[in-house]
Amino acid sequence: MDRQQMSLAMCSRQRYNEWIFRDVPSDITIAVNGGTFALHKFPLVSRCGKIRKLVAEHRDSDISTIELLNLPGGAESFELAAKFCYGINFEITSSNVAHLICASDYLEMNEEYSKDNLGSRSEEYLNSIVCKSLEMSVEVLQQCEALLPLADELKIVSRCIEAVASTACAEQIASSFSRLEYSSSGRLHMSRQANKCDASDWWIEDLSSLRVDLYQRVITAMRCRGVRPESIGVSLMNYAHKQLTKRLKLEPDMGSTAASHERTVVETVVGLLPVEKPAVPINFLFGLLRSAATLDCSIACRVDLERRIGSQLDMATLDDLLIPSFRITGDTMFDVDTVHRILVIFSQQEDSEEEDDMDDDNVSGLELDSPTRSPSQTALFKVAKLVDNYLAEIAPDANLKLGKFMVIAEALPAHARTVHDGLYRAADVYLKAHPALSESDRKRLCKLIDFQKLSQEAGAHAAQNERLPLQSIVQVLYIEQVRLRNALCCSYPDDHDNPKTPAALLAHHQSSWRISSGALRSAAMSPRDNYASLRRENQELKLELARLRMRLNDLEKEHVCMKRDMAKSSSSRKFMGSFSKKVAKLSFFGHSSSQGSSSPSKNSHRTSSKVIDRTCASIE
């Protein structure tokens, strides 16, 4: 007998010496799990069927010692049962009722051997007292952890679980009724706070002390009873916080009992998560995903978490996506593969939602407006911005391969990004952190960026970025020139009134010829000279635009003066003299050859056409 058994035997001997009949010598000794009790046969056999059978079997040999192996509850439970046999009163409580029911079943203390025996007394207390209280039912469940599987066979566990679920559901219903209120129109409706966890969910803290298998059964019963998903979600979060003591700790003894327990907790909590999206916040799901990766949980568990996260990825933050890589080999700092799978799930969800919307449109025969898909588009834009920030965060990792970087950037559809500034910034960070990248890889990376979707600031930065391939820089400069040329055309009012005039067509032809000739000229020059030439042309185009705007302002002023003079003139001679003076003032567009005996109308028409042609030429 070891030291623990000896101390247990001494304690039990001291306890039963206080109530045993010392004036009558004992005639039988009961040994229970290291403890011994010197008792009397008559009170025991009168109520205990098991001891009566053992004594009857050894009547001829006059048995004096009986050893009870594996008695539920050990010496403490037998002491209470022996007191009951001796008629000594004691209190049945929630802390000992489960032990008494199991011990009475083991000792066969039922109605067959004595009326109103220990078994029936304990059962009555469990049904009438314990099952009416949620707190006491949880306490009995805690006591049943050491009495399994007998406590389950006697239906102690199932009755307490049903009591907990029913009481929690009833309290939430009562709380919901208390939150009913009348609106301004006189209608009865539920307050918004009724869907949130309130004081009626005090049981959440009590359930966090249960063993994982019993907790799973309780939550399952609550879901069947109709307890709110938000309350179940808060309970799962609280339980995981209490149980996962070694979460995200990389230790060599991950195969220990503690790690196995935490693995079971994570897999159980994931299996109990409500299907409703707002039931648990997304950062809790990411925390479970990190724990699942650390504890090497099952693939089904991680796939379920990734699916749940992907369905509400627009609610995530950058810190959520930065999942550390738990591989020992020289891999990336962050788990890029997991993030890619989540993005694929999100993209597939977007595609399926669009297909469902199209099917609904076809069935109804009506065309729905774009606002019906606005929440999906909003989520897509949020995720695109989140992915760009994530790419910029992981880009400095020296072990991050270009293929993994590109597969993250290409996980979302093309219409997800209206502006490519974030993607350009991430690509620039990657180029800066990987200077040894080959020219072909640089071109592959830059193909991800639509330079037409860059803002003015990002385009100016890209035009001077020496880390970009020359082809990308030329493309940026070309796009900027096209934007300036379009701005020039839009600022000239004649292009709006008559976009297909001969002067406009000629200007377009000259601009096309200049672009083609510039391309041929750039092919013959060195890259450095080509870059300098393009920058000079860009600056010249900007100056030309400014000069044209000044000229247009002067022309508008002179046109106003011409109208005023025409209104004041009373004779054709005065009008022609004034008109010739105004034409002379417009000679800064070019020298007009208006000599000859042509009529004033023809001369005026010829001068106006020359002004238009020279204005178009100056744009070029």
JSON list of C-alpha atoms in Angstrom, two decimals, residues 243-249 254 256-268 291 294-295 297:
[
{"chain": "A", "resi": 243, "resn": "GLN", "atom": "CA", "xyz": [-9.27, 25.54, -22.03]},
{"chain": "A", "resi": 244, "resn": "LEU", "atom": "CA", "xyz": [-6.57, 26.49, -24.53]},
{"chain": "A", "resi": 245, "resn": "THR", "atom": "CA", "xyz": [-3.77, 27.30, -22.13]},
{"chain": "A", "resi": 246, "resn": "LYS", "atom": "CA", "xyz": [-0.92, 26.44, -24.50]},
{"chain": "A", "resi": 247, "resn": "ARG", "atom": "CA", "xyz": [-2.27, 28.00, -27.63]},
{"chain": "A", "resi": 248, "resn": "LEU", "atom": "CA", "xyz": [0.28, 29.18, -30.21]},
{"chain": "A", "resi": 249, "resn": "LYS", "atom": "CA", "xyz": [3.28, 27.92, -28.21]},
{"chain": "A", "resi": 254, "resn": "MET", "atom": "CA", "xyz": [3.41, 18.80, -28.58]},
{"chain": "A", "resi": 256, "resn": "SER", "atom": "CA", "xyz": [1.96, 15.32, -24.65]},
{"chain": "A", "resi": 257, "resn": "THR", "atom": "CA", "xyz": [-1.37, 14.88, -22.90]},
{"chain": "A", "resi": 258, "resn": "ALA", "atom": "CA", "xyz": [-1.90, 18.64, -22.63]},
{"chain": "A", "resi": 259, "resn": "ALA", "atom": "CA", "xyz": [-1.44, 19.11, -26.37]},
{"chain": "A", "resi": 260, "resn": "SER", "atom": "CA", "xyz": [-3.81, 16.22, -27.07]},
{"chain": "A", "resi": 261, "resn": "HIS", "atom": "CA", "xyz": [-6.42, 17.80, -24.81]},
{"chain": "A", "resi": 262, "resn": "GLU", "atom": "CA", "xyz": [-6.09, 21.18, -26.53]},
{"chain": "A", "resi": 263, "resn": "ARG", "atom": "CA", "xyz": [-6.36, 19.51, -29.93]},
{"chain": "A", "resi": 264, "resn": "THR", "atom": "CA", "xyz": [-9.60, 17.87, -28.85]},
{"chain": "A", "resi": 265, "resn": "VAL", "atom": "CA", "xyz": [-10.91, 21.19, -27.55]},
{"chain": "A", "resi": 266, "resn": "VAL", "atom": "CA", "xyz": [-10.20, 22.98, -30.83]},
{"chain": "A", "resi": 267, "resn": "GLU", "atom": "CA", "xyz": [-11.80, 20.29, -32.96]},
{"chain": "A", "resi": 268, "resn": "THR", "atom": "CA", "xyz": [-14.84, 20.16, -30.67]},
{"chain": "A", "resi": 291, "resn": "SER", "atom": "CA", "xyz": [-4.37, 26.96, -32.87]},
{"chain": "A", "resi": 294, "resn": "THR", "atom": "CA", "xyz": [-0.08, 24.72, -34.10]},
{"chain": "A", "resi": 295, "resn": "LEU", "atom": "CA", "xyz": [-1.70, 21.63, -32.60]},
{"chain": "A", "resi": 297, "resn": "CYS", "atom": "CA", "xyz": [-5.59, 19.29, -35.85]}
]
